[in-house]
CSV table of C-alpha atoms in Angstrom, one decimal:
chain,number,residue,atom,x,y,z
A,83,MET,CA,-26.4,18.8,-5.8
A,84,GLU,CA,-27.8,18.2,-2.3
A,85,ARG,CA,-25.4,16.7,0.2
A,86,HIS,CA,-26.8,14.4,2.8
A,87,THR,CA,-24.6,15.2,5.7
A,88,GLU,CA,-25.8,12.4,7.9
A,89,TYR,CA,-24.8,9.8,5.4
A,90,HIS,CA,-21.4,11.3,4.6
A,91,LYS,CA,-20.6,11.7,8.3
A,92,GLU,CA,-21.4,8.0,8.9
A,93,LEU,CA,-19.1,7.0,6.0
A,94,GLU,CA,-16.3,9.1,7.3
A,95,ASN,CA,-16.4,7.1,10.5
A,96,GLU,CA,-16.1,3.7,8.9
A,97,ASP,CA,-13.4,1.3,10.0
A,98,LYS,CA,-11.6,-0.9,7.5
A,99,VAL,CA,-12.3,-4.6,7.8
A,100,TYR,CA,-9.9,-7.3,6.8
A,101,GLU,CA,-10.4,-10.6,8.4
A,102,ILE,CA,-9.0,-14.1,7.6
A,103,THR,CA,-9.4,-17.5,9.1
A,104,SER,CA,-8.5,-21.1,8.2
A,105,VAL,CA,-9.0,-24.7,9.2
A,106,ALA,CA,-7.1,-27.8,8.1
A,107,PHE,CA,-8.7,-31.0,6.8
A,108,THR,CA,-7.7,-34.3,8.3
A,109,ALA,CA,-7.3,-37.5,6.2
A,110,ALA,CA,-10.9,-38.5,6.8
A,111,ASN,CA,-12.9,-39.3,3.6
A,112,PRO,CA,-15.3,-37.6,3.1
A,113,GLU,CA,-15.0,-34.6,5.4
A,114,THR,CA,-16.8,-31.3,5.8
A,115,LYS,CA,-15.4,-28.2,7.4
A,116,THR,CA,-16.9,-24.8,8.0
A,117,LEU,CA,-15.6,-21.3,8.7
A,118,GLN,CA,-17.3,-18.1,9.6
A,119,LEU,CA,-16.4,-14.4,10.0
A,120,SER,CA,-18.8,-11.9,11.6
A,121,PRO,CA,-18.9,-8.4,12.9
A,122,PRO,CA,-18.7,-7.8,16.6
A,123,GLU,CA,-21.8,-7.0,18.6
A,124,GLY,CA,-23.0,-3.5,17.7
A,125,LYS,CA,-21.2,-3.3,14.3
A,126,ILE,CA,-22.4,-3.8,10.8
A,127,TRP,CA,-20.0,-4.9,8.0
A,128,HIS,CA,-20.4,-3.7,4.4
A,129,LEU,CA,-18.2,-6.2,2.4
A,130,ASP,CA,-16.4,-5.4,-0.8
A,131,ILE,CA,-14.7,-8.7,-1.3
A,132,ILE,CA,-15.3,-12.3,-0.1
A,133,LYS,CA,-12.9,-15.1,-0.8
A,134,ALA,CA,-12.8,-18.8,0.1
A,135,TRP,CA,-10.2,-21.2,-1.2
A,136,THR,CA,-8.1,-24.3,-0.5
A,137,ASP,CA,-4.3,-24.2,-0.5
A,138,GLU,CA,-1.9,-26.1,-2.6
A,139,ALA,CA,-1.1,-29.7,-2.2
A,140,PRO,CA,1.7,-30.7,0.2
A,141,THR,CA,5.1,-31.3,-1.5
A,142,ASP,CA,4.6,-35.0,-1.0
A,143,ASN,CA,1.4,-34.7,-3.1
A,144,THR,CA,-0.7,-36.5,-0.5
A,145,ASN,CA,-3.8,-34.7,-1.8
A,146,VAL,CA,-3.9,-36.8,-5.0
A,147,GLY,CA,-7.5,-37.8,-5.6
A,148,SER,CA,-9.0,-35.2,-3.2
A,149,LEU,CA,-11.7,-32.8,-4.5
A,150,THR,CA,-13.4,-30.0,-2.6
A,151,ASP,CA,-16.8,-28.3,-3.1
A,152,LEU,CA,-17.3,-24.8,-1.6
A,153,ASP,CA,-20.5,-22.9,-0.7
A,154,ILE,CA,-20.5,-19.3,0.6
A,155,TYR,CA,-23.4,-17.9,2.6
A,156,ILE,CA,-24.2,-14.6,4.2
A,157,ASN,CA,-26.1,-13.6,7.4
A,158,GLY,CA,-26.7,-17.2,8.4
A,159,THR,CA,-26.7,-20.5,6.5
A,160,ALA,CA,-29.7,-20.0,4.3
A,161,LYS,CA,-28.6,-17.2,1.8
A,162,LYS,CA,-26.1,-18.9,-0.5
A,163,VAL,CA,-24.2,-16.3,-2.6
A,164,ALA,CA,-21.6,-18.5,-4.4
A,165,LYS,CA,-20.7,-22.1,-5.1
A,166,SER,CA,-17.5,-23.8,-6.5
A,167,TYR,CA,-17.8,-27.4,-7.6
A,168,ALA,CA,-15.0,-29.9,-6.9
A,169,SER,CA,-11.9,-29.1,-8.8
A,170,ASP,CA,-10.5,-31.6,-11.3
A,171,MET,CA,-7.2,-33.3,-11.2
A,172,ILE,CA,-4.5,-32.2,-13.6
A,173,GLY,CA,-2.7,-35.4,-14.3
A,174,THR,CA,-1.8,-36.8,-10.9
A,175,THR,CA,-1.5,-33.4,-9.2
A,176,TYR,CA,-4.2,-31.8,-7.0
A,177,ARG,CA,-5.5,-28.4,-8.1
A,178,THR,CA,-6.6,-25.8,-5.6
A,179,CYS,CA,-10.2,-24.6,-5.7
A,180,GLY,CA,-11.7,-21.3,-4.7
A,181,ILE,CA,-14.2,-18.5,-5.0
A,182,ALA,CA,-13.4,-14.8,-4.9
A,183,PHE,CA,-15.7,-12.0,-5.9
A,184,HIS,CA,-16.1,-8.3,-5.7
A,185,CYS,CA,-19.6,-7.7,-4.2
A,186,GLN,CA,-20.3,-4.4,-6.1
A,187,GLN,CA,-19.5,-6.1,-9.4
A,188,LYS,CA,-21.4,-9.2,-8.7
A,189,PHE,CA,-24.4,-7.8,-6.8
A,190,GLY,CA,-24.3,-4.1,-7.7
A,191,GLN,CA,-23.6,-3.1,-4.0
A,192,ARG,CA,-21.6,-4.1,-1.0
A,193,LEU,CA,-23.0,-6.9,1.0
A,194,LYS,CA,-24.4,-5.8,4.4
A,195,ILE,CA,-23.5,-8.3,7.1
A,196,THR,CA,-25.5,-7.9,10.3
A,197,GLU,CA,-25.3,-11.3,11.9
A,198,THR,CA,-22.8,-11.7,14.7
A,199,VAL,CA,-22.6,-15.4,14.1
A,200,ASN,CA,-22.2,-16.8,10.6
A,201,GLY,CA,-22.1,-13.4,9.0
A,202,ALA,CA,-19.9,-14.7,6.1
A,203,TYR,CA,-20.0,-18.5,6.2
A,204,VAL,CA,-18.3,-21.1,4.1
A,205,THR,CA,-18.8,-24.8,4.1
A,206,ALA,CA,-16.4,-27.1,2.3
A,207,THR,CA,-16.9,-30.8,1.6
A,208,LYS,CA,-13.8,-32.8,0.7
A,209,THR,CA,-13.6,-36.3,-0.8
A,210,GLY,CA,-10.3,-38.1,-0.7
A,211,THR,CA,-7.7,-38.2,2.0
A,212,GLY,CA,-6.1,-34.8,1.3
A,213,THR,CA,-4.9,-32.7,4.2
A,214,HIS,CA,-5.1,-29.3,2.6
A,215,THR,CA,-6.3,-26.1,4.4
A,216,LEU,CA,-9.6,-24.2,3.9
A,217,TRP,CA,-9.4,-20.4,4.0
A,218,LEU,CA,-12.0,-17.6,4.3
A,219,SER,CA,-11.3,-13.9,4.1
A,220,VAL,CA,-13.5,-10.8,3.9
A,221,GLU,CA,-12.7,-7.1,3.1
A,222,GLY,CA,-14.8,-4.1,3.6
A,223,THR,CA,-15.8,-1.5,6.1
A,224,ALA,CA,-17.5,-1.6,9.5
A,225,ILE,CA,-20.0,1.0,10.8
């Protein structure tokens, strides 16, 4: 078997990437929030996992009646790779919503992120007066 040394050398120099960010919703109804994570200038990310989710309702259950739609994009805001429709209520309790996927299982390869702005981008639209938090995380390697 032929070994492509240039490729292996590059892979040996990869840096692990684990980035996470969040933003809280206010009581505005409806409200849209966005988050983005991107490689620094001169780097390229190869992502294994992308996750976007909302957290649990506060203990006082002020999120009752709030629903959130999530959309995940890569390399800008035109390439949508995932969508989660508004979660449903379970009785009078708010349920979290989210998307998490392993890129190699879903797409057959890691996702190459080249944009230094909006590399991995999530937009979330909330209806209701809930004040939960939106989260975005990515895992992979940087070259």
